[in-house]
């Protein structure tokens, strides 16, 4: 797995900090946490160089377990470790973590309500050249359907650090989805992540874009473009997909003529679905979902793939305009 | 607070008496429930009783005792066996067995750790227990906790790929505070294991995966005790006891009958079965 040096051009950089992949921040934060928290153990399935758990492995070899290419066993072992009071972080690519070991996650993590942190990297299409077999576009749907599971997608590296620290203290099953590609910093410097609390950059009077992961940066760019055309557009980072911040979402719905959801995931079962489910039951407003439209990914560089799948600011703008015109 | 039991019963006759009572509890709860897994609960009864009452340290009043030995029933469908043992040990009043498989009963159809403290992890989807047992054993070793982990699997269950992932991991990490048991009753749901998907040579397979393998008659209490002691003394590698058993053991008209995998006794069968067990 080669280092990704790509910058994604369609993602605005709002600070002077250089873009950083959320998986890279995970590796750094885990290493730091490892020094402070002797109860933290880490498991990986032969991808520690890519998931960045390798840093922890080098520093704390006795608390790192490479389980080989055996994701089901990795999840079960993590559950066992948690039952002796350890706080296991189990990592591999999102496709394998959620798909290969789903029944194990269901039984020994969620049903048994064990304190396991599943932190998967390589979520979404920005995995790039490796193509569809390695691009998790259904992982959030798989995890969101499970009782007791918390599902989180940080928007940038700073939020990732905050998320990892938070979930290390939280007791219960968590799925954190991280990315391979570098992403710009979008969250304000004083921002602190809280489970189940969305971050409202601004509330729009016409349109609000509820986004997750790298789509937050793209949503912000779209909102700027729409503002220039006189369409008052808000942006919300819904980094916790489950439990959904219903209070914020209700406020958002009340203020919206149209809600756009934007995610690097299938429009089936992810953030878009979660927002539709809540809004349609509680304060029906039109919702348009930007995401992968019930298809597999393909090879290409991340920027190309975002365009190919319509995950761009331009596409959001187009969708807003055509929806408001109706 | 009661004192934790560890290896309280070593007398073979006494253990056999416990096993007899456990078999009767199993039949009673299954008959009352009207459904559940008879054959596999009875086949593993002697080994499970020996593990709990001759080997394990536990305290029914303090199910989360730090240095308790851990037991995982990976073949979760044999839940009645686990419940019978826990009732016998005093985890809950004997009357509770009447609630098996009822709404909100702590005795769910398959073991649920959130419904019943003393159950270490929920099981029921086969093939997963050994991985969890490995994780516990690794966690205990990191803490220098002397507790041991026991895990009972079905023979059909070992058709699951995850079992062999876990078998590899246990040997790789030299997990020796773990003892696995394969309840080798040679039957599964659709017929004999050999016909459905052969697992032989079972001894050689585990050995090739790096395990210390002990073959025994899983209904001979003396052999069981010897095997458990042997497993405890093996260092640097995991041990597995391959217990040759009879599905439905103890009740002649259930023995070796593939149909009685997942059928509960009728009240008439129950009466007859109890007589047989008491005379056996
Ligand atoms: C993953 C999974 N697949 C299928 C089943 C359904 N099932 C329950 S018991 C059983 C047969 C088990 O046979 P074995 O492991 O030999 O158990 P025993 O003979 O001791 O009852 C099956 C297929 C299950 N519980 N879990
Ligand atoms: Mg069997």
XYZ file of C-alpha atoms and ligand atoms in Angstrom:
633
model
C 0.000 0.000 0.000
C 1.809 3.116 -1.209
C 1.729 6.415 0.655
C -0.868 8.691 -0.773
C 0.597 12.005 -1.775
C -2.482 13.280 -3.494
C -4.148 16.468 -2.396
C -7.764 16.570 -3.136
C -8.215 19.774 -5.096
C -11.899 20.096 -4.469
C -11.329 20.370 -0.741
C -10.694 23.862 0.513
C -7.925 24.466 2.967
C -9.105 26.960 5.522
C -6.133 26.934 7.851
C -2.442 27.082 7.171
C -2.007 23.554 8.500
C -1.093 21.065 5.781
C -3.726 18.456 4.931
C -3.320 15.196 6.826
C -5.005 11.830 6.450
C -7.242 10.888 9.338
C -5.503 7.501 9.487
C -2.171 9.264 10.016
C -3.617 11.196 12.919
C -4.995 7.934 14.314
C -1.507 6.421 14.327
C -0.093 9.462 16.129
C -2.913 9.754 18.659
C -2.846 6.034 19.431
C 0.887 6.201 20.058
C 0.385 9.096 22.461
C -2.523 7.390 24.227
C -0.498 4.194 24.549
C 1.977 5.995 26.770
C -0.728 7.362 29.041
C -3.077 4.399 29.127
C -1.587 0.988 29.959
C -5.040 -0.570 29.526
C -5.058 0.161 25.798
C -4.212 -2.766 23.520
C -4.200 -2.734 19.735
C -5.012 -5.441 17.211
C -4.509 -5.427 13.480
C -4.917 -7.883 10.618
C -1.692 -7.520 8.651
C -2.332 -3.916 7.666
C -0.594 -2.069 10.469
C 1.580 -0.151 8.000
C -1.523 1.211 6.280
C -3.824 1.658 9.268
C -0.901 3.307 11.103
C -1.270 1.103 14.182
C 2.319 0.131 13.380
C 3.514 3.118 15.412
C 1.844 1.786 18.529
C 3.145 -1.702 17.719
C 6.714 -0.467 17.638
C 6.429 1.459 20.886
C 4.374 -1.086 22.830
C 5.017 -4.504 21.295
C 3.648 -6.405 24.289
C 0.287 -4.662 23.896
C 0.034 -5.103 20.143
C -1.439 -8.224 18.598
C -1.079 -8.842 14.915
C -3.786 -11.390 14.228
C -2.724 -12.103 10.683
C -5.219 -11.952 7.844
C -8.053 -13.141 10.054
C -10.562 -10.394 10.762
C -13.176 -12.602 12.420
C -10.645 -13.894 14.905
C -9.359 -10.358 15.446
C -12.791 -9.089 16.476
C -13.436 -12.061 18.786
C -10.021 -11.691 20.385
C -10.632 -7.984 20.892
C -13.915 -8.816 22.644
C -12.081 -11.278 24.896
C -9.411 -8.728 25.763
C -12.062 -6.155 26.621
C -13.700 -8.650 28.971
C -10.533 -8.662 31.068
C -10.615 -4.874 31.382
C -8.406 -3.945 28.437
C -9.504 -1.272 25.979
C -8.848 -2.842 22.584
C -8.551 -0.850 19.372
C -8.952 -3.259 16.451
C -8.026 -1.922 13.039
C -7.986 -2.966 9.440
C -9.550 -1.651 6.229
C -13.208 -0.690 6.587
C -14.357 -3.272 4.020
C -12.802 -6.168 5.905
C -13.476 -4.884 9.398
C -17.217 -4.470 8.910
C -17.943 -6.937 6.109
C -15.753 -9.889 6.914
C -16.448 -9.836 10.636
C -20.005 -8.532 10.770
C -21.519 -11.489 12.647
C -18.592 -11.425 15.086
C -19.181 -7.720 15.681
C -22.870 -8.398 16.105
C -22.526 -11.202 18.670
C -19.369 -10.563 20.655
C -19.198 -6.762 20.430
C -22.735 -5.383 20.151
C -24.947 -8.076 21.691
C -22.350 -8.730 24.387
C -21.930 -4.934 24.675
C -18.168 -5.182 25.033
C -15.807 -2.236 25.198
C -14.283 -2.735 21.754
C -13.167 0.139 19.513
C -13.285 -0.791 15.863
C -11.247 1.856 14.094
C -11.216 1.184 10.384
C -9.221 3.034 7.786
C -9.661 3.188 4.008
C -13.336 4.100 4.143
C -14.930 5.373 0.946
C -13.784 5.788 -2.649
C -10.745 7.928 -1.875
C -8.955 4.641 -1.272
C -8.301 5.263 -4.943
C -6.358 3.013 -7.262
C -6.932 -0.271 -5.409
C -10.494 -0.104 -6.672
C -13.875 -1.440 -5.660
C -12.778 -4.498 -3.664
C -11.034 -2.164 -1.212
C -13.480 0.738 -1.119
C -15.959 0.455 1.743
C -19.167 2.164 0.652
C -21.557 0.151 2.811
C -19.711 -0.004 6.136
C -21.723 2.704 7.864
C -24.967 0.975 6.892
C -23.664 -2.309 8.291
C -22.573 -0.769 11.573
C -25.516 1.588 12.001
C -27.992 -1.307 11.946
C -26.442 -2.865 15.049
C -27.928 -2.081 18.485
C -25.441 -0.617 21.018
C -23.077 0.546 18.263
C -21.818 4.124 18.043
C -20.722 5.222 14.563
C -18.333 8.117 14.019
C -16.670 9.673 10.972
C -14.297 12.535 11.775
C -13.983 15.330 9.223
C -10.307 16.130 9.626
C -7.160 15.155 11.498
C -7.831 17.414 14.467
C -11.279 15.960 14.951
C -9.785 12.473 14.619
C -7.467 13.104 17.562
C -10.403 14.326 19.602
C -12.542 11.329 18.555
C -9.875 8.757 19.439
C -9.301 10.319 22.855
C -13.039 10.465 23.482
C -13.820 6.888 22.516
C -10.912 5.615 24.611
C -12.782 6.973 27.644
C -16.237 5.917 26.495
C -17.451 2.469 27.568
C -19.099 0.445 24.810
C -18.836 -0.584 21.173
C -17.662 2.090 18.744
C -17.003 2.126 15.017
C -14.752 4.918 13.772
C -14.322 5.293 10.030
C -11.141 6.914 8.788
C -9.746 7.686 5.357
C -6.622 7.004 3.378
C -6.297 10.328 1.575
C -5.053 13.592 3.026
C -7.840 15.958 4.010
C -7.696 19.663 4.900
C -8.341 20.934 8.401
C -11.891 22.253 8.597
C -12.825 22.302 12.260
C -12.193 25.435 14.379
C -9.135 25.292 16.631
C -11.140 25.270 19.854
C -13.490 22.517 18.713
C -13.811 19.415 20.876
C -15.650 16.337 19.658
C -18.487 14.958 21.748
C -20.275 11.696 20.925
C -23.694 12.454 19.452
C -23.109 16.205 19.095
C -23.101 17.685 15.613
C -21.103 20.804 14.832
C -23.005 23.610 13.146
C -20.641 25.880 11.190
C -23.605 28.094 10.358
C -27.329 27.586 10.028
C -28.693 28.426 6.575
C -32.115 30.006 6.039
C -32.593 28.326 2.672
C -30.487 25.224 2.523
C -28.453 23.201 4.997
C -25.845 20.658 4.065
C -25.445 17.866 6.597
C -22.130 16.227 5.851
C -19.659 13.743 7.254
C -15.997 12.928 6.764
C -14.163 14.616 3.911
C -17.493 15.811 2.497
C -17.577 18.456 5.221
C -14.797 20.404 3.484
C -16.545 19.993 0.137
C -19.849 21.101 1.648
C -18.217 24.250 2.984
C -16.948 25.092 -0.465
C -20.405 24.473 -1.961
C -21.979 26.695 0.686
C -19.620 29.544 -0.256
C -20.541 29.141 -3.919
C -24.257 29.115 -3.118
C -23.971 32.190 -0.889
C -22.553 34.110 -3.849
C -25.761 33.264 -5.706
C -27.864 34.528 -2.823
C -28.810 31.133 -1.447
C -28.285 31.162 2.304
C -26.651 27.816 2.988
C -25.563 26.278 6.260
C -23.095 23.481 6.884
C -23.317 20.885 9.636
C -20.664 18.306 10.465
C -22.633 15.254 11.577
C -19.567 13.342 12.707
C -21.582 10.988 14.885
C -23.883 9.092 12.543
C -25.248 7.099 15.467
C -26.589 8.176 17.868
C -27.805 10.940 15.580
C -27.903 14.445 17.063
C -31.666 14.695 16.752
C -31.927 17.990 18.607
C -29.602 19.742 16.177
C -31.189 18.029 13.214
C -34.631 19.226 14.259
C -33.334 22.795 14.453
C -31.751 22.327 11.045
C -34.959 20.927 9.548
C -36.998 23.819 10.943
C -34.645 26.272 9.277
C -34.442 24.535 5.889
C -36.331 24.691 2.625
C -34.039 21.878 1.562
C -31.575 19.622 3.316
C -28.631 18.153 1.428
C -26.773 15.191 2.891
C -23.227 14.606 1.706
C -21.238 11.480 2.458
C -18.506 9.331 0.961
C -20.723 6.267 1.300
C -23.690 4.658 -0.394
C -26.833 6.752 -0.222
C -28.415 3.562 1.125
C -28.056 3.086 4.852
C -25.605 5.832 5.769
C -25.881 9.467 6.846
C -28.382 10.299 4.087
C -30.680 7.526 5.187
C -30.329 8.424 8.855
C -31.250 12.053 8.148
C -34.209 11.054 5.932
C -35.514 8.666 8.579
C -35.447 11.315 11.263
C -36.675 14.242 9.210
C -39.538 12.381 7.570
C -40.845 11.244 10.942
C -40.367 14.493 12.814
C -40.324 17.545 10.548
C -40.659 16.615 6.901
C -38.588 18.803 4.592
C -37.219 17.811 1.192
C -33.897 15.997 1.456
C -31.462 15.312 -1.387
C -28.718 12.803 -0.805
C -25.252 13.256 -2.266
C -23.316 10.012 -2.061
C -22.497 6.861 -3.970
C -25.611 5.966 -5.935
C -26.026 2.239 -5.292
C -22.963 1.212 -7.219
C -19.473 -0.117 -6.567
C -16.422 2.054 -6.821
C -13.608 1.701 -9.328
C -9.915 2.462 -9.715
C -8.646 5.966 -10.217
C -6.999 8.687 -8.199
C -9.073 10.079 -5.344
C -9.784 13.419 -7.053
C -10.909 11.735 -10.230
C -13.120 9.369 -8.269
C -14.796 12.133 -6.296
C -15.680 13.822 -9.596
C -16.689 10.565 -11.216
C -19.151 9.858 -8.420
C -20.421 13.424 -8.171
C -18.991 14.101 -4.739
C -18.002 17.672 -5.543
C -18.994 21.190 -4.542
C -20.185 21.758 -8.108
C -22.499 18.766 -7.923
C -23.912 19.941 -4.597
C -24.562 23.397 -6.071
C -26.270 21.874 -9.093
C -28.435 19.653 -6.913
C -29.476 22.578 -4.717
C -30.385 24.795 -7.655
C -32.360 22.170 -9.520
C -34.214 21.187 -6.338
C -35.094 24.750 -5.361
C -36.277 25.543 -8.912
C -38.976 22.904 -8.784
C -19.925 -12.954 50.538
C -19.288 -16.614 49.993
C -15.791 -17.865 49.516
C -14.845 -18.534 45.921
C -14.830 -22.198 45.081
C -11.832 -23.658 43.411
C -11.569 -27.319 42.735
C -14.036 -27.985 45.553
C -15.017 -31.456 44.361
C -12.316 -33.933 43.442
C -14.128 -37.100 44.406
C -15.186 -38.908 41.241
C -18.361 -40.344 42.776
C -19.429 -36.948 43.969
C -18.780 -35.396 40.555
C -20.831 -38.123 38.925
C -23.680 -37.270 41.298
C -23.465 -33.624 40.300
C -23.485 -34.641 36.625
C -26.576 -36.753 37.240
C -28.363 -33.820 38.880
C -27.237 -31.492 36.097
C -28.670 -33.852 33.471
C -31.994 -33.865 35.320
C -32.026 -30.034 35.536
C -31.345 -29.914 31.801
C -34.241 -32.224 30.995
C -36.545 -30.420 33.391
C -35.913 -27.001 31.908
C -36.129 -28.256 28.336
C -39.397 -30.080 29.023
C -40.900 -26.997 30.677
C -39.709 -24.745 27.859
C -41.021 -27.151 25.247
C -38.099 -26.474 22.931
C -34.312 -26.410 22.959
C -31.245 -28.546 22.380
C -31.274 -31.832 24.243
C -28.567 -33.945 22.574
C -25.635 -31.551 22.768
C -26.484 -30.418 26.295
C -26.292 -33.995 27.537
C -23.160 -34.964 25.600
C -20.998 -32.233 27.102
C -22.402 -32.538 30.631
C -19.653 -34.648 32.205
C -16.780 -32.534 30.899
C -18.506 -29.268 31.802
C -19.336 -30.472 35.314
C -15.733 -31.570 35.833
C -14.401 -28.204 34.629
C -16.728 -26.154 36.826
C -16.739 -28.202 39.996
C -13.284 -29.769 40.099
C -11.197 -27.035 38.464
C -12.692 -23.603 38.284
C -12.401 -20.796 40.768
C -15.603 -18.753 40.850
C -17.974 -17.044 43.234
C -21.677 -17.053 42.343
C -22.126 -14.025 44.639
C -19.360 -12.145 42.849
C -19.569 -13.158 39.200
C -16.992 -10.552 38.149
C -14.370 -11.694 40.665
C -11.058 -10.567 39.177
C -9.188 -13.845 39.310
C -12.126 -16.115 38.506
C -11.493 -18.802 35.940
C -13.470 -18.189 32.760
C -15.765 -20.596 30.951
C -17.050 -20.028 27.428
C -19.726 -22.247 25.966
C -18.864 -21.697 22.329
C -21.535 -24.218 21.318
C -24.143 -21.854 22.726
C -27.087 -24.049 21.807
C -26.122 -26.229 24.795
C -27.232 -23.327 27.014
C -29.387 -25.619 29.210
C -26.168 -27.345 30.311
C -24.610 -24.043 31.343
C -27.784 -22.948 33.137
C -28.051 -26.282 34.951
C -24.480 -25.950 36.178
C -24.995 -22.338 37.223
C -28.178 -23.247 39.086
C -26.367 -26.126 40.798
C -23.522 -23.748 41.708
C -25.928 -21.197 43.164
C -25.812 -18.371 40.627
C -29.619 -18.197 40.728
C -32.476 -20.017 42.466
C -33.358 -23.406 41.018
C -36.930 -22.251 40.191
C -35.486 -19.873 37.601
C -34.831 -22.820 35.293
C -38.588 -22.910 34.700
C -38.285 -19.591 32.824
C -35.938 -20.922 30.120
C -36.673 -19.322 26.732
C -39.359 -16.973 28.101
C -39.551 -13.232 27.430
C -37.119 -11.349 29.708
C -35.828 -14.525 31.350
C -32.135 -14.422 32.266
C -32.080 -17.848 30.631
C -32.289 -16.824 26.991
C -32.416 -19.465 24.262
C -28.691 -19.035 23.818
C -26.380 -17.640 26.532
C -26.563 -13.861 26.897
C -23.955 -12.198 29.105
C -26.085 -9.091 29.516
C -29.037 -11.100 30.852
C -27.140 -13.327 33.239
C -23.969 -12.326 35.118
C -21.639 -15.302 35.264
C -21.905 -15.817 31.539
C -18.691 -14.370 30.161
C -19.776 -13.617 26.612
C -22.867 -14.173 24.512
C -22.701 -17.149 22.166
C -25.041 -18.902 19.757
C -23.430 -18.137 16.440
C -21.027 -21.068 16.232
C -17.297 -20.761 15.763
C -16.659 -17.616 17.783
C -15.946 -18.721 21.341
C -12.338 -19.748 20.909
C -11.323 -16.306 19.620
C -12.923 -14.678 22.647
C -11.255 -17.236 24.926
C -7.897 -16.375 23.367
C -8.496 -12.684 23.966
C -9.358 -13.315 27.607
C -6.314 -15.514 28.053
C -4.082 -12.821 26.540
C -5.642 -10.135 28.732
C -5.168 -12.254 31.857
C -1.560 -12.946 30.903
C -0.852 -9.226 30.437
C -2.170 -8.648 33.950
C -0.240 -11.621 35.356
C -3.611 -12.906 36.522
C -3.348 -16.648 37.285
C -6.896 -17.397 36.085
C -7.462 -19.963 33.349
C -9.901 -19.982 30.452
C -12.009 -22.966 29.329
C -13.874 -23.175 26.056
C -16.184 -25.965 24.878
C -16.873 -26.334 21.159
C -18.990 -28.783 19.192
C -17.333 -31.068 16.670
C -19.567 -29.802 13.878
C -18.711 -26.308 15.053
C -15.082 -26.869 14.087
C -16.188 -26.707 10.449
C -16.246 -22.931 10.942
C -13.141 -21.262 9.519
C -12.855 -18.906 12.467
C -12.136 -21.851 14.762
C -8.951 -22.492 12.790
C -8.027 -18.822 12.739
C -8.268 -18.935 16.515
C -6.405 -22.248 16.670
C -3.564 -20.591 14.784
C -3.582 -17.520 17.042
C -3.518 -19.522 20.280
C -0.450 -21.439 19.147
C 1.224 -18.333 17.707
C 0.828 -16.454 20.973
C 1.710 -19.567 23.021
C -1.479 -19.271 25.021
C -1.159 -21.880 27.772
C -3.665 -20.494 30.267
C -6.404 -21.857 28.028
C -7.938 -25.293 27.691
C -10.260 -25.991 24.780
C -12.598 -28.956 24.564
C -14.141 -30.449 21.445
C -17.335 -32.307 22.277
C -16.795 -35.043 19.741
C -20.267 -36.591 19.605
C -19.953 -37.167 15.852
C -23.356 -35.665 15.081
C -24.584 -32.300 13.943
C -28.014 -31.138 12.699
C -28.159 -32.651 9.250
C -26.564 -35.955 10.190
C -23.215 -37.487 11.135
C -20.356 -34.976 11.023
C -18.463 -37.345 8.753
C -21.300 -37.280 6.187
C -22.078 -33.559 6.385
C -18.479 -32.278 6.258
C -15.811 -34.563 7.608
C -13.400 -33.081 10.154
C -11.075 -36.084 10.528
C -8.286 -36.577 11.291
C -9.303 -34.269 14.121
C -6.381 -35.138 16.414
C -3.811 -34.526 13.688
C -5.415 -31.267 12.632
C -5.153 -29.695 16.088
C -1.657 -31.063 16.512
C -0.609 -29.628 13.149
C -1.961 -26.270 14.336
C 0.470 -26.403 17.251
C -1.747 -27.662 20.039
C -1.190 -30.233 22.750
C -3.961 -32.727 22.028
C -5.500 -35.056 24.619
C -7.959 -37.735 23.510
C -10.362 -39.087 26.099
C -13.671 -40.785 26.692
C -15.733 -37.710 27.517
C -18.021 -39.628 29.863
C -15.280 -41.217 31.983
C -14.914 -38.848 34.930
C -11.476 -40.155 35.880
C -10.158 -39.657 32.367
C -11.652 -36.173 32.259
C -9.948 -35.168 35.506
C -6.633 -36.560 34.319
C -6.917 -34.687 31.020
C -7.735 -31.386 32.759
C -4.706 -31.797 35.015
C -2.493 -32.647 32.059
C -3.699 -29.590 30.150
C -2.895 -27.360 33.112
C 0.685 -28.606 33.165
C 1.429 -28.008 29.492
C 3.454 -24.811 29.103
C 4.191 -22.769 26.009
C 1.306 -24.051 23.922
C -2.472 -24.344 24.123
C -4.183 -27.633 24.994
C -7.288 -29.169 23.519
C -9.185 -32.107 24.922
C -10.956 -34.127 22.262
C -13.731 -35.711 24.252
C -15.353 -38.659 22.529
C -18.944 -38.405 23.626
C -22.419 -39.689 22.853
C -25.045 -37.173 21.867
C -27.987 -37.429 24.274
C -25.816 -39.321 26.810
C -27.635 -40.717 29.821
C -31.026 -41.249 28.211
C -31.103 -44.413 26.079
C -33.820 -43.210 23.728
C -31.981 -39.930 22.997
C -28.515 -41.423 22.615
C -26.914 -41.109 19.186
C -30.220 -39.891 17.736
C -29.652 -37.073 15.306
C -33.311 -35.981 15.640
C -32.813 -35.148 19.323
C -30.339 -32.399 18.498
C -32.977 -29.718 18.775
C -36.065 -31.322 20.294
C -37.142 -31.027 23.916
C -38.424 -34.097 25.795
C -42.192 -34.565 26.132
C -43.483 -34.801 29.721
C -43.703 -38.610 29.319
C -40.174 -38.816 27.971
C -39.046 -36.651 30.853
C -40.452 -39.043 33.455
C -38.823 -42.021 31.769
C -35.530 -40.183 31.301
C -35.270 -39.128 34.934
C -35.800 -42.751 36.031
C -33.024 -43.900 33.716
C -30.605 -41.260 34.936
C -31.341 -42.007 38.586
C -30.809 -45.713 38.021
C -27.751 -45.172 35.774
C -22.777 -19.884 12.625
C -23.897 -20.822 12.881
N -24.405 -21.556 11.868
C -25.420 -22.414 12.092
C -25.961 -22.545 13.337
C -27.147 -23.476 13.560
N -26.727 -24.638 14.375
C -27.005 -24.743 15.676
S -26.396 -26.119 16.371
C -25.765 -26.662 14.904
C -25.026 -27.960 14.817
C -23.896 -28.001 15.769
O -23.254 -29.222 15.732
P -22.110 -29.517 16.774
O -21.146 -28.392 16.786
O -21.556 -30.850 16.472
O -22.867 -29.451 18.154
P -23.498 -30.618 19.029
O -23.475 -31.870 18.228
O -22.643 -30.712 20.232
O -24.880 -30.183 19.365
C -26.045 -25.737 13.894
C -25.662 -25.906 12.485
C -25.427 -21.747 14.359
N -25.921 -21.764 15.611
N -24.378 -20.925 14.122
Mg -21.681 -32.655 17.391
